[in-house]
Each structure stands twice: as C-alpha cells, then as structure tokens.
Coordinates of C-alpha atoms in Angstrom, one line a residue:
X1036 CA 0.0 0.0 0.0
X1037 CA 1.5 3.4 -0.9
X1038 CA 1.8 5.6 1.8
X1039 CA -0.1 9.7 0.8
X1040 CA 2.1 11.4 -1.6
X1041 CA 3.0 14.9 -0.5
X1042 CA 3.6 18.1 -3.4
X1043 CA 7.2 18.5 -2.0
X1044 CA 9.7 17.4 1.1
X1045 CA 9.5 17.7 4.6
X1046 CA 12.8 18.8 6.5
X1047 CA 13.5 16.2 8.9
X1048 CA 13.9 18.4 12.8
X1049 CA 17.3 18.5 15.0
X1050 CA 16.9 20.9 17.4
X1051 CA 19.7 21.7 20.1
X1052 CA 18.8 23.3 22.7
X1053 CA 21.7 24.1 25.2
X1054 CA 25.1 23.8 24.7
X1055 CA 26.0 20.1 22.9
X1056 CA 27.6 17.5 25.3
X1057 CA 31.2 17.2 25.4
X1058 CA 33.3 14.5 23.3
X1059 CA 32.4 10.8 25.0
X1060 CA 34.1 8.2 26.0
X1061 CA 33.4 4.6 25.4
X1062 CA 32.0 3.8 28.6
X1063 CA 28.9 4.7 29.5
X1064 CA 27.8 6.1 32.8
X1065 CA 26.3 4.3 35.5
X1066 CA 23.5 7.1 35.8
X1067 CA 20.2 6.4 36.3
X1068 CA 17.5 9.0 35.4
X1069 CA 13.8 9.7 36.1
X1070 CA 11.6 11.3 33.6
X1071 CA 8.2 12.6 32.8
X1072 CA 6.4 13.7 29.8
X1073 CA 4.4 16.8 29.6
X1074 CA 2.1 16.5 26.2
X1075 CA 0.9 20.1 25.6
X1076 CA -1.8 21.3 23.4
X1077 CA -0.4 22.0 20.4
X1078 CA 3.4 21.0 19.2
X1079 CA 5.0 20.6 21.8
X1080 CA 6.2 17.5 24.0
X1081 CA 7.8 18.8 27.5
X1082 CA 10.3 16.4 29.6
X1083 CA 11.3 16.7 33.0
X1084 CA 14.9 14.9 33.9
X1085 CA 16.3 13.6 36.9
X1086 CA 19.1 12.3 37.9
X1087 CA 18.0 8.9 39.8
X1088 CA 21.6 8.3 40.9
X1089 CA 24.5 9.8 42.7
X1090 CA 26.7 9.4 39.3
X1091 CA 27.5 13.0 38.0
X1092 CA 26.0 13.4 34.5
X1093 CA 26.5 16.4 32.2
X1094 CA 23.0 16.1 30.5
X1095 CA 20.4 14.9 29.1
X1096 CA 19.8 13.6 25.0
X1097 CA 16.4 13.1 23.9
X1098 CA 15.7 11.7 20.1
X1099 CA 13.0 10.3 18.0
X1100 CA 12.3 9.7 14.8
X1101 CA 8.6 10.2 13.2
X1102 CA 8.0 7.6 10.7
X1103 CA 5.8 8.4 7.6
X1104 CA 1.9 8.3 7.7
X1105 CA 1.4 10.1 11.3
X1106 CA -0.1 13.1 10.1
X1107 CA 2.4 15.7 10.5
X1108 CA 3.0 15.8 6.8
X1109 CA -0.6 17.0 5.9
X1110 CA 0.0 19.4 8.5
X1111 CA 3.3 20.9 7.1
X1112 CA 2.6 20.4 3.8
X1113 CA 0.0 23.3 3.8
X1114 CA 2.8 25.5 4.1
X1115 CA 4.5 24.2 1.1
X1116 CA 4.9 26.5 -1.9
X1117 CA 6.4 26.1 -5.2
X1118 CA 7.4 28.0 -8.3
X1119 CA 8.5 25.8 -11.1
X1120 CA 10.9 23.2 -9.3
X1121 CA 12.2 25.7 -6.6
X1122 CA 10.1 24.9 -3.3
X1123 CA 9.8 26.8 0.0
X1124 CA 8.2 25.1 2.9
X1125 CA 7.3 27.3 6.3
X1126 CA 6.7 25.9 9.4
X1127 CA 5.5 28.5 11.2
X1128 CA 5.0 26.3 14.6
X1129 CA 8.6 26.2 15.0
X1130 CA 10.1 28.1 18.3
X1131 CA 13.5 27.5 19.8
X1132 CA 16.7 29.1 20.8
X1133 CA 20.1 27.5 18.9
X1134 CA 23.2 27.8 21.2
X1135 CA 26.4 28.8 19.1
X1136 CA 27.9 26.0 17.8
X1137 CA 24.3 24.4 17.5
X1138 CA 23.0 23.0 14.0
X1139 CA 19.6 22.0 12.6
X1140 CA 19.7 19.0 10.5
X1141 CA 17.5 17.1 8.0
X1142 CA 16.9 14.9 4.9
X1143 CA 15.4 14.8 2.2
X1144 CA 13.2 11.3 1.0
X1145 CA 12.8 11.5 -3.0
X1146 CA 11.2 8.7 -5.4
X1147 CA 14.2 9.4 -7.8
X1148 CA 18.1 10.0 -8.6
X1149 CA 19.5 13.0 -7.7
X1150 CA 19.3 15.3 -4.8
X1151 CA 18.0 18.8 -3.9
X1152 CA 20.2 21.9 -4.8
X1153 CA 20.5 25.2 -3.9
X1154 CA 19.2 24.6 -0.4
X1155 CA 18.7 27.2 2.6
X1156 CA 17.4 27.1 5.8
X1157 CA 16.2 30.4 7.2
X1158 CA 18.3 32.0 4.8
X1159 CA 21.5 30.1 5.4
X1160 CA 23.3 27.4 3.4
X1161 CA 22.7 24.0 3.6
X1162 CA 25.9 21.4 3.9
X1163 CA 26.2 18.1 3.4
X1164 CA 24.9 15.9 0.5
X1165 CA 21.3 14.4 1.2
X1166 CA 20.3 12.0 -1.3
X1167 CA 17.2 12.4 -3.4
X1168 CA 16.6 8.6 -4.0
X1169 CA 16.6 7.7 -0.9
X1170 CA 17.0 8.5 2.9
X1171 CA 20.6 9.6 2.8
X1172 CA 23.6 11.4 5.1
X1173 CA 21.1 14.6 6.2
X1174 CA 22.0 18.1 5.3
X1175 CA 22.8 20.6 8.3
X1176 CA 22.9 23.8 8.4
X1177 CA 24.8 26.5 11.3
X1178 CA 22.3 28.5 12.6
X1179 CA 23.8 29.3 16.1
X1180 CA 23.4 32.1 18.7
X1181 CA 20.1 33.1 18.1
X1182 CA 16.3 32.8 18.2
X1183 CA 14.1 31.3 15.0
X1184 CA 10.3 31.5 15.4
X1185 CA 9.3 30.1 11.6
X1186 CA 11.3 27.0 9.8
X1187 CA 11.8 28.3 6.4
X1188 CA 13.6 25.4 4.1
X1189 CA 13.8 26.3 0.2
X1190 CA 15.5 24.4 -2.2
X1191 CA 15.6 23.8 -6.0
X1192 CA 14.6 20.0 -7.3
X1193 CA 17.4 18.7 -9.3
X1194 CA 17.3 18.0 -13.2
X1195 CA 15.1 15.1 -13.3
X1196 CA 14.0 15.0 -10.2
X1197 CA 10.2 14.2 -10.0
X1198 CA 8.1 17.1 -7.8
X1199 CA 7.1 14.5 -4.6
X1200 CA 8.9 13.0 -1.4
X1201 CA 8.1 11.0 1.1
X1202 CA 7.7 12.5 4.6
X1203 CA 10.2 11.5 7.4
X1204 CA 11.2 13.7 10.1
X1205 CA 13.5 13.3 13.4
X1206 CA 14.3 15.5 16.3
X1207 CA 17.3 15.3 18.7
X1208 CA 17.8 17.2 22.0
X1209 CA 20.5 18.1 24.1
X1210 CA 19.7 19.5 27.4
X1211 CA 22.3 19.6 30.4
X1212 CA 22.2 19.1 34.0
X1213 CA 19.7 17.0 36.0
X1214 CA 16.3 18.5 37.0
X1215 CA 15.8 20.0 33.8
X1216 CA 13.6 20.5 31.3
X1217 CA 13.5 19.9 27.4
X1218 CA 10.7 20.3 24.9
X1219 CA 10.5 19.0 21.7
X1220 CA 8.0 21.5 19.0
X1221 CA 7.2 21.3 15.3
X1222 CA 5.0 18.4 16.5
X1223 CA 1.5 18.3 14.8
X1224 CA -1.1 18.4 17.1
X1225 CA -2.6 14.8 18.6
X1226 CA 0.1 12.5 17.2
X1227 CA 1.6 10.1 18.9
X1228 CA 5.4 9.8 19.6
X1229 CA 8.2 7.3 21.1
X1230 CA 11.3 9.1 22.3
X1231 CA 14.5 7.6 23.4
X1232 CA 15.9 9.4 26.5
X1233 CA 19.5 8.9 27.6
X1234 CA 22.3 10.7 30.0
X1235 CA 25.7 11.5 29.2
X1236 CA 28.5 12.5 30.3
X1237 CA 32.2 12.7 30.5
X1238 CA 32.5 8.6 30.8
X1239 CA 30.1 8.1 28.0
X1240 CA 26.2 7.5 27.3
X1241 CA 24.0 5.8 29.1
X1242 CA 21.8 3.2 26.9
X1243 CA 18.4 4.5 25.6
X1244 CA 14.9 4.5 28.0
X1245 CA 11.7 5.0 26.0
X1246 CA 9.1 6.9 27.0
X1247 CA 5.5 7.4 24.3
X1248 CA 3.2 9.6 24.3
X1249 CA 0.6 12.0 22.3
X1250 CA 0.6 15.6 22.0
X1251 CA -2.2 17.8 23.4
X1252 CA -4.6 19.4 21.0
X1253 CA -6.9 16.2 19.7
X1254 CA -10.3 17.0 18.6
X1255 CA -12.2 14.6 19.9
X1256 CA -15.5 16.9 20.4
X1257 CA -18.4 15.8 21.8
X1258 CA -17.6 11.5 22.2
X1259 CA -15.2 9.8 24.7
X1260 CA -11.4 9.0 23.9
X1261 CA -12.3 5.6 23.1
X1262 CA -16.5 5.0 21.7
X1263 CA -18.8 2.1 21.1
X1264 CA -20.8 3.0 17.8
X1265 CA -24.2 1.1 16.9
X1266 CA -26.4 1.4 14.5
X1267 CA -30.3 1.3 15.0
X1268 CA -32.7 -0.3 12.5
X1269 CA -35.6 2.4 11.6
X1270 CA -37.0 -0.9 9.4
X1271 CA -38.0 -4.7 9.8
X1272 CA -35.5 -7.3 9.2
X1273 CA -35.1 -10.9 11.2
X1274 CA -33.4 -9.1 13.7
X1275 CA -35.6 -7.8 17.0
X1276 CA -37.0 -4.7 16.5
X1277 CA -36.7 -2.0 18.9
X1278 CA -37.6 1.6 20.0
X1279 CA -34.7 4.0 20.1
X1280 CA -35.5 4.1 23.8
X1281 CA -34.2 0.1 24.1
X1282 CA -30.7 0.8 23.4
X1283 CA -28.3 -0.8 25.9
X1284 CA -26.2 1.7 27.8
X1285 CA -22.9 0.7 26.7
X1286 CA -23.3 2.5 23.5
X1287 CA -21.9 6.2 23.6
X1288 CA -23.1 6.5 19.4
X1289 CA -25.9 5.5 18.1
X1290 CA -26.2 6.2 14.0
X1291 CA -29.8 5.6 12.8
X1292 CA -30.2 4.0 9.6
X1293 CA -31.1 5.6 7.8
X1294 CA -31.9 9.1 6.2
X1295 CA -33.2 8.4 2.5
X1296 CA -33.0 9.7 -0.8
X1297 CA -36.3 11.4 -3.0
X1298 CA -36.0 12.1 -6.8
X1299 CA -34.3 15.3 -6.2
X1300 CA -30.0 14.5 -6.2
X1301 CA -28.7 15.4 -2.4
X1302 CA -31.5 16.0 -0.8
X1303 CA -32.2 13.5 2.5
X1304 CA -35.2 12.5 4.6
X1305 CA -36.7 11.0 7.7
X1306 CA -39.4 9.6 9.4
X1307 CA -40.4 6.6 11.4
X1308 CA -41.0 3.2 9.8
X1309 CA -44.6 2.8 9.4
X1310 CA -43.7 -1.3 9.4
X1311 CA -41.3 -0.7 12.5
X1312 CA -43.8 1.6 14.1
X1313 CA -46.5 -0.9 13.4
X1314 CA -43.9 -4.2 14.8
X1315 CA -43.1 -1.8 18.1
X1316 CA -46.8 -1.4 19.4
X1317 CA -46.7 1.9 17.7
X1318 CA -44.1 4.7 16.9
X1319 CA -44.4 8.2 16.5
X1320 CA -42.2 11.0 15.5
X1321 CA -42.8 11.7 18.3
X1322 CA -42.2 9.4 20.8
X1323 CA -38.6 8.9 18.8
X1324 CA -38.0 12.6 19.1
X1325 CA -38.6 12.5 22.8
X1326 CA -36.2 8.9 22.6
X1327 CA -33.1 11.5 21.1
X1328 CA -33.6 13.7 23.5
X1329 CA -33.6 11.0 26.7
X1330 CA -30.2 9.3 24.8
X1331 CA -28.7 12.9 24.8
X1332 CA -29.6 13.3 28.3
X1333 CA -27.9 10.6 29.7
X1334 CA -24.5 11.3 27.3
X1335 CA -25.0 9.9 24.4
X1336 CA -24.9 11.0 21.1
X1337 CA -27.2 10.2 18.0
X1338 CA -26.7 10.9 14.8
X1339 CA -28.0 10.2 11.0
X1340 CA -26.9 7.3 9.0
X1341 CA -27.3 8.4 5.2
X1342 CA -27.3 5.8 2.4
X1343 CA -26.7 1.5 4.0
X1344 CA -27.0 -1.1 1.2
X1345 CA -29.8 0.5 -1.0
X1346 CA -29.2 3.8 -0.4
X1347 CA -29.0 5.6 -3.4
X1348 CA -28.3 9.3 -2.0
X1349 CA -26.3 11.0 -4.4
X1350 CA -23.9 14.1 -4.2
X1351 CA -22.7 14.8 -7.5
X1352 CA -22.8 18.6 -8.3
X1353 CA -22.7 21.9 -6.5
X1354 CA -26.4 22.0 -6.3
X1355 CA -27.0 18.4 -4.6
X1356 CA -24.1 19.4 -2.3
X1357 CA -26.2 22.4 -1.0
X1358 CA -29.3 20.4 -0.6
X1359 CA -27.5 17.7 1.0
X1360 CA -26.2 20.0 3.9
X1361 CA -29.5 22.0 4.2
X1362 CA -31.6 19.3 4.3
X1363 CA -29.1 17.3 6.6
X1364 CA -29.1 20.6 8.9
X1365 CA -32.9 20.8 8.9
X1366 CA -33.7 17.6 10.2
X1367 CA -30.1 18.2 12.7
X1368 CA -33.4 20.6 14.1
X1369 CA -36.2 18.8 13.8
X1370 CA -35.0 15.3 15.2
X1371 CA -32.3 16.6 17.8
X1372 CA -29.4 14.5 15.9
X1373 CA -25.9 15.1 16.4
X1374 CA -24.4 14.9 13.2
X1375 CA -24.5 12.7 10.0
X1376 CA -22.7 8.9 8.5
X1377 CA -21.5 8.7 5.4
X1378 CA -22.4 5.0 4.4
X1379 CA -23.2 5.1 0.6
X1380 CA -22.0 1.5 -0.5
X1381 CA -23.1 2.4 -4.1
X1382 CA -20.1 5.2 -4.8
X1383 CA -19.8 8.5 -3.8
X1384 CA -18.1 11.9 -5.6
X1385 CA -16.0 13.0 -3.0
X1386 CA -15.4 16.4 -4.4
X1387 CA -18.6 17.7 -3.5
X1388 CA -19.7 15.3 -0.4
X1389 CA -16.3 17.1 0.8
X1390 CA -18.5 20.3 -0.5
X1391 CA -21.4 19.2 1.4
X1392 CA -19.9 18.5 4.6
X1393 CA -18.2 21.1 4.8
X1394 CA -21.1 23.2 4.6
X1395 CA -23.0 21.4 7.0
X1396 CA -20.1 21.9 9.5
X1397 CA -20.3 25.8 8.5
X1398 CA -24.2 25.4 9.8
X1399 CA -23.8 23.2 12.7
X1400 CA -20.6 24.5 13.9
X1401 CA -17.7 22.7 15.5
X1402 CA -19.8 20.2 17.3
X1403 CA -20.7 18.1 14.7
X1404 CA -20.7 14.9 14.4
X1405 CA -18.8 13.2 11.0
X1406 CA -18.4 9.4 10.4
X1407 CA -17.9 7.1 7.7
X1408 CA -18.4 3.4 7.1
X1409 CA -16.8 2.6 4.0
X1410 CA -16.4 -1.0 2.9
X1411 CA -12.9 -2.5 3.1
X1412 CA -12.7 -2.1 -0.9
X1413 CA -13.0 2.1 -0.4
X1414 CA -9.9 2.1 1.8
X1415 CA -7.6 -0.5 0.5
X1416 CA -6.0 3.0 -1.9
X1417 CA -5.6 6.5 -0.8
X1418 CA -6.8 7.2 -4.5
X1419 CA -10.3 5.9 -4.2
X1420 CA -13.0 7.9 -3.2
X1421 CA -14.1 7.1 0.1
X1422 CA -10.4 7.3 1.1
X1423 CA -10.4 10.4 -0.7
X1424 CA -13.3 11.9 1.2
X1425 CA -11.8 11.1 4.5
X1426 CA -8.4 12.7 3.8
X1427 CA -9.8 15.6 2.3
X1428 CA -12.3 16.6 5.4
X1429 CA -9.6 15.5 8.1
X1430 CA -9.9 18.3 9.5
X1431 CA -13.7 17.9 10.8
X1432 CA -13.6 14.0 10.5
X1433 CA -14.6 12.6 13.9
X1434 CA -13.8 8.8 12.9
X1435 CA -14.0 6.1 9.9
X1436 CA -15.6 2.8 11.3
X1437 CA -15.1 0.7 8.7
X1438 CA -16.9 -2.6 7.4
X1439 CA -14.6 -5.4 8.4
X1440 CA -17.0 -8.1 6.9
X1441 CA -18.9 -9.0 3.6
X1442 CA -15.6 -8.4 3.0
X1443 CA -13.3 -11.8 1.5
X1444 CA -9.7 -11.0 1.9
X1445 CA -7.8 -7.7 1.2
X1446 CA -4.6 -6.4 1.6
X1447 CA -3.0 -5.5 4.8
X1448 CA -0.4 -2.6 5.1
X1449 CA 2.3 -4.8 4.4
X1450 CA 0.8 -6.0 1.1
X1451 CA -0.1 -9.7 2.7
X1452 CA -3.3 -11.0 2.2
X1453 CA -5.8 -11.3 5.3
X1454 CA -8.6 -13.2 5.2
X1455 CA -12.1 -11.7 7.0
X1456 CA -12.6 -12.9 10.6
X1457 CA -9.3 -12.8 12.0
X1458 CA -7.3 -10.8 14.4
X1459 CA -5.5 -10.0 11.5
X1460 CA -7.9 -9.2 8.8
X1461 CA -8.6 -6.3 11.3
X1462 CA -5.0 -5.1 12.5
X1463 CA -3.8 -5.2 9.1
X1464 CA -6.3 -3.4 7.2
X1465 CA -6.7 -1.0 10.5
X1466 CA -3.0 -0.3 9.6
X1467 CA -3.8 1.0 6.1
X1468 CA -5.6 3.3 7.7
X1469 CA -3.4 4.5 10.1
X1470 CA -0.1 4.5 7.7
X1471 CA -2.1 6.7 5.3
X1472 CA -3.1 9.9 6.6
X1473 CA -5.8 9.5 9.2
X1474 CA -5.2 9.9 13.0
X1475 CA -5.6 7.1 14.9
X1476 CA -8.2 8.8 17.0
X1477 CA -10.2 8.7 13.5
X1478 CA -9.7 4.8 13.2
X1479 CA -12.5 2.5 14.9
X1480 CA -13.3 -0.9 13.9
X1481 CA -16.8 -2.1 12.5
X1482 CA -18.0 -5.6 13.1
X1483 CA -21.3 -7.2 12.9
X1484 CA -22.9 -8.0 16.4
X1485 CA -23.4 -12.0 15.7
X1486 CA -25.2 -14.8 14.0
X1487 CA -27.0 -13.2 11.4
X1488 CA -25.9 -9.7 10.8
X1489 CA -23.5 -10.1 8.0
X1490 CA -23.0 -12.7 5.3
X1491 CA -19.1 -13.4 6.3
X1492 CA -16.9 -11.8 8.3
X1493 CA -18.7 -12.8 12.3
X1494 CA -16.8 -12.7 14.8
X1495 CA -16.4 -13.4 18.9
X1496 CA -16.3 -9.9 20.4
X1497 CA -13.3 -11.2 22.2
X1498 CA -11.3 -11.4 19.0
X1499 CA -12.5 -7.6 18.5
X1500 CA -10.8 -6.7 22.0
X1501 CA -7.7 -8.3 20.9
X1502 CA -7.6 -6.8 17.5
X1503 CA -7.5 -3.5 19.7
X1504 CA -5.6 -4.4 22.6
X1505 CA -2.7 -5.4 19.5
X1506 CA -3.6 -1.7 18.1
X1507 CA -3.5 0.3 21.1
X1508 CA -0.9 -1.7 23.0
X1509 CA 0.8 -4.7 21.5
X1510 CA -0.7 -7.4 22.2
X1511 CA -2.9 -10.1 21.8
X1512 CA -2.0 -9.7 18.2
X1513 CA -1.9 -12.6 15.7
X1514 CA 0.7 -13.1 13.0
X1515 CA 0.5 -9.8 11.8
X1516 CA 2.2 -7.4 14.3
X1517 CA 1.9 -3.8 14.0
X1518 CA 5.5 -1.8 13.4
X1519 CA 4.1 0.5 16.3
X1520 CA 0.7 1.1 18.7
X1521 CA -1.5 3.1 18.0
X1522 CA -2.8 4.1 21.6
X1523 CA -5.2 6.4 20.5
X1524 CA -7.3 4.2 18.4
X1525 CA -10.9 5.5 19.1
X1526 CA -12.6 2.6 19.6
X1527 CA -15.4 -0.1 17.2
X1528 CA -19.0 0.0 15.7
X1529 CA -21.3 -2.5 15.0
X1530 CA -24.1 -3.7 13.1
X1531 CA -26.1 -3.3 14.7
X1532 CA -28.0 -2.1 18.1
X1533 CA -30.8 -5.0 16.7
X1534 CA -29.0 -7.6 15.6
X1535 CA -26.8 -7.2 18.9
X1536 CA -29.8 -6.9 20.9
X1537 CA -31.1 -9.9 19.5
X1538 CA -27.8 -12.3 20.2
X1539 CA -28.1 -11.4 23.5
X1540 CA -26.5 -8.3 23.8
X1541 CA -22.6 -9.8 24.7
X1542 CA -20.9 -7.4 22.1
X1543 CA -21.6 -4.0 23.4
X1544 CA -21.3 -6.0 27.1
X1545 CA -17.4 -7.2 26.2
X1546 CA -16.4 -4.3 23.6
X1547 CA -17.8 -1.7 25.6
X1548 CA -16.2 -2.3 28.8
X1549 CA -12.9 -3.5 27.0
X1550 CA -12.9 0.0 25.2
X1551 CA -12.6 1.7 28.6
X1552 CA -9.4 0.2 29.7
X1553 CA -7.4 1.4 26.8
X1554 CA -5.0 3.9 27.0

C-alpha cells in the first residue's frame, strides 16, 4: 500500500537546545534518570529529567524519529509552496533558541536520482549531501546564537528529479544538568510519539529508556477517547425490532439507519418506519423525538446514517451538495441528531460530499458529528474515493468505522493478504488506515454483532478486544504485528443495536467495557 504522496519534502527536525555534550568516551555512565512527559496542546512535548543516581552526568539527550503516515506531513505540507521546481516550505509552529555551535539538521526522502540543490534554511546554506533517492547522510545547516520563530527550508529540485517526497522527520535534544527541562515542538497536534531518552556524560552515554506519548490538541468533540458506535434499525429485518428508547447503555453513538433519498440529487429525509412503528406497538415521530432527546440526556450521542446497502443518496454537483447539507441541517433541528454517517455502498463523488460536509459543519458549527463506514474495498488505496473523502475533510472528521466483513480477503499494510474474521484481517487493514493519513483517534473498527448480521466476516467480540488491545498496545495480536501502537485508536462500531440486541447483547457487554481500559 503506498503511503499519501505529499507536493514536496518535509525537513527532517534536530533541534539543540543548550550547549551540545562534550566528546564521549566509550564507557557509558552508571546514571540512572527519572523522567516525565508533559504532552501540551499544540506541538510541543515537554520532559522533565532527573538524575536517579549519585553518578555525576553532564545532561540529558532526547531523540525520535517520526516515521511516515502520522499526520504531521498533511500538517506541514500546507505551508509548502512552489514556483517551477524551486520549493519553500514554512513551518511556522517552530520556536527554539540555537546555542552557538548548535546545528539544525534534516533529509530529504525522493522517489528518484538525484538530490536537492540550492538549499537554505532560514536564509543560510545548507551542507552536506542528502540523497534524493533515498534517505541519505542529512544536510545541516549553522544557525547558532540566536532565536528562530518560523522554519523556512527552500530548495531547487534537481534536473530530473520528480516534484514529490516521502515524509520522514526526526528530532534530537540536548539539554544539560539533572532537574531540567526539554521540549520538543514542530510536533502536529494529537500524534503520537516514542522518544529515546538517555544521559551523558564525560564517561560516556548511558543506553536508551523510551518513553510514548501523544501531543495535546486532539479533537475529539463531543464523544469519549475511546466510543462504542451502533447502528439502530428504523426498518423490519429478522433481527428484534426496537424503540430507540431500548438501546443498551454501553453505547456512547448511536447512527440511525437511515436518512433516505427522494428524486431530487442530495437531498435527505426521515421519518419513522410505518412497518417498524407498526412491529413496536406503535411509533411516533414523536415518541422517537422525545427517545433522542432521553439518549442525549444521559450522554449519548445520535446521529443520522445516510445511504446503507440500498441507499441511493447521491452528491454529484454543487447544487446536490447544497441540498445535501441543508436538508441534513434541517432535520439536525427537527430530530435533535448530532451529526450525520456517510455509508453510501453504491459510490460517492468526493469532491462535492467534501462540499457538502463542509457546509453542514459551517451550519452546525464545530460540534458536529462526521463518520464514515466505507467497505474495506474504499480504503484498500488513498486514491479511491471514500479514502479520498476522509483525507480531504480530516480536519472535521470525527472517525471512519469501517466494514470489516462481507468483505473476503484484502490487503493488509504490508501487502499480505488477510482473510475476513481474524485478528489480523482487522490489525492489518486498520494499519492501512493508520499509515495513510488518518489519526488514529479517527480509526474504529466495525464488526457485525453475531449470528446473522452479515454474510461473512462474524466474529467473537473477544477477538474484537484483541484486535484492539494489538492496536493500542501490542498485544494479543496474531501473526501480523503492527511496526508501532497506536494508543489512540478511538474505539469499534457495529451492526447493529438489533442484531446485537437480538444475540443477547454480549458485544456491546465485552467491547464496551474492553474499550474503557485502553489507553
């Protein structure tokens, strides 16, 4: 699976922040060292060091390395300009003081020969020879005894060299003394980072402790960190029927399904079943009005399911896009829901359901309420639509609960085929996902609730709290084993409330609870 192509490089960070450490010696000191990470909102990641030990120490090193698909180059990249083959990118998040003597450093990641020329950073020369074909020797640049507030890196692409590099970046930081601090920026908000801490000093480096964390600034809105998502029938199928008011309590979302089309292209309705109303005892407006309302009360959320299996809802031109939103918005006020799902299994035109949504979120303000429930299919290529659509509104996305089932086997991030209803048909695919653009806080995993909600792809909920235990921490994985966790993961969906409901209720009982002991 290719990882998102970005229009141009991303400078890889070294940021020195007091004076560099001395020359070492072989031996490494017998210090031991206490530390503490400080996430703040924003780009920054703070660490407190202390000197466990009485072994004297000069200082403190700190270094990471941010491996492609976190997010960060979406974030940089909108500061990226270019004028032919001569590219500038900005980083205006950038804030730290350079010691003399100190250097920034970085790399560049190319698809192709050659390397980038005429290079500056905040105006100075670069040095060094980094390779355009591949991650090579970084280029560094002196920029010491002074205070930089924006990154500006501008060079010109070589002849032949294709506009388009892979994003890598690292960081390293010095800091001396014990009891000090050191902070880390240029981070993009709500990512998630492993650093390597170590002491030095004149008898050498101590070996590596590693401490993870996320950065402040998530926008998780309105839901918990971690969310158990359900969808409610508002129709007759073989599974129970139920009033909205039946829900069990261990779902935080609940996405009625579903909002329908009429002959006019966007525009959505709603009402009540007359056949569920009529299977219930009776159903009114109403009465499932009043049902929102009580779910809200007691903290949960409900929004609008638009499309399912039939649905035939379709976006495909400015005008539909404005009648999607308003008449999305409209019944946001006449029914009390929270927001809207994108599940339209018959295509989509993600330029203008992008349009759409965004003009719903200009309506319904920051609050809102976005999912998606692709099928594995629309997320197995950054280039198809529904991956499209969720890379283009990241921004206001609040998560993409995939389909893992009706499914057969797909792809994994590492190009092996998975089979449906394993640990690793979900891990894998989950890491396409992940090492593609979207947060892991926008990553949940959908799975039908038992016997007789999907054709293929049933599973035990147990294997769905292993699938995210091997996400989120590590284990419990199956063959396939994740290159890092993903601690933020935000949690599973499934179809549905009903058919759950109806098997006895044991997924939301074991997923539910599972999903509040993550991390």
């Amino acid at each position: 699976m290719r990882t998102r192509s970005f229009a141009g490089v991303l400078a890889a960070l070294l940021l020195v922040l007091l004076l560099p450490p001395p020359a070492l010696a072989a031996a490494a000191p017998a210090a031991t060292f206490e530390k503490t990470a400080d996430w703040g909102s924003g780009w920054q990641a703070r660490f407190t060091l202390t000197n466990g030990s009485a072994a004297a120490i000069d200082g403190w090193r700190v270094e990471f390395d941010l491996p492609a698909g976190t997010g960060v180059g979406s974030f940089w990249d909108a500061s990226l300009t270019s004028d032919g083959n001569h590219h500038t990118f900005t980083d205006r998040g950038w804030n730290a003081t350079i010691p003399p003597g100190g250097e920034v450093s970085f790399g560049f990641l190319g698809s192709g020969p050659g390397a980038p020329e005429n290079c500056t950073f905040n105006g100075s020369p670069c040095t060094g020879a980094p390779d355009g074909g591949g991650l090579g020797a970084p280029g560094s640049v002196q920029v010491t005894g002074r205070t930089d507030t924006s990154l500006t890196l501008s060079w010109t692409a070589s002849a032949g060299e294709p506009d388009g590099y892979r994003v890598y970046a690292g960081a390293d930081v010095r800091a001396t003394a014990s009891g000090t601090t050191a902070t880390v920026a240029g981070l993009e908000p709500c990512t998630t980072h492993t650093f390597t801490v170590k002491a030095y000093g004149a008898a050498g480096e101590s070996a590596g402790s590693e401490v993870t964390g996320t950065t402040g600034g998530c926008a998780t809105g309105p839901l918990p960190r971690h969310f158990l998502t359900g969808y409610w029938h508002n129709f007759e199928n073989p599974a129970r029927e139920l009033k909205l008011s039946q829900t069990p309590d261990e779902y935080d979302l609940v996405a009625v399904a579903f909002g329908a089309a009429t002959a006019r292209p966007g525009e959505v309705v709603f009402g009540v079943d007359p056949g569920l109303s009529q299977a219930v005892g009776g159903y009114t407006d109403a009465q499932f009005k009043a049902d929102v309302a009580a779910l809200q009360a007691s903290g949960k959320k409900v929004i609008l399911s638009v499309g399912g299996e039939k649905g035939t809802v379709r976006v495909d031109s400015a005008g539909a896009a404005t009648l999607f939103a308003d008449t999305v918005y409209g019944l946001m006020n006449e029914y009390g829901f929270d927001g809207v799902d994108i599940d339209l299994e018959n295509g989509l035109n993600p330029t203008y359901m992008a349009q759409a949504l965004r003009a719903l979120r200009a309506k319904a303000g920051a609050d809102l309420i976005i999912t998606m429930a692709p099928q594995t299919i629309d997320m197995q290529s950054t280039g198809g639509s529904y991956f499209r659509l969720a890379l283009d509104i990241k921004d206001i996305l609040t998560v993409v609960h995939m389909q893992y089932y009706n499914s057969g086997s797909m792809l994994g991030c590492d190009q092996g085929v998975y089979a449906q209803g394993s640990v690793d048909f979900m891990t894998a695919l989950a890491c396409v996902q992940l090492e593609n653009g979207l947060r892991a806080d926008q990553v949940a995993l959908g799975l039908p609730a038992g016997p007789g909600a999907a054709g293929g792809g049933v599973v035990a909920p147990a294997m769905v709290t292993d699938a995210l235990d091997c996400l989120a921490r590590g284990t419990g994985c199956g063959s396939f084993r994740p290159a890092r966790t993903y601690p933020d993961i935000r949690g599973a969906m499934t179809w549905s409330i009903n058919w759950d409901v109806t098997n006895g209720g044991g997924f939301a009982r074991t997923v539910g609870a599972h999903l509040d002991t993550l991390p």
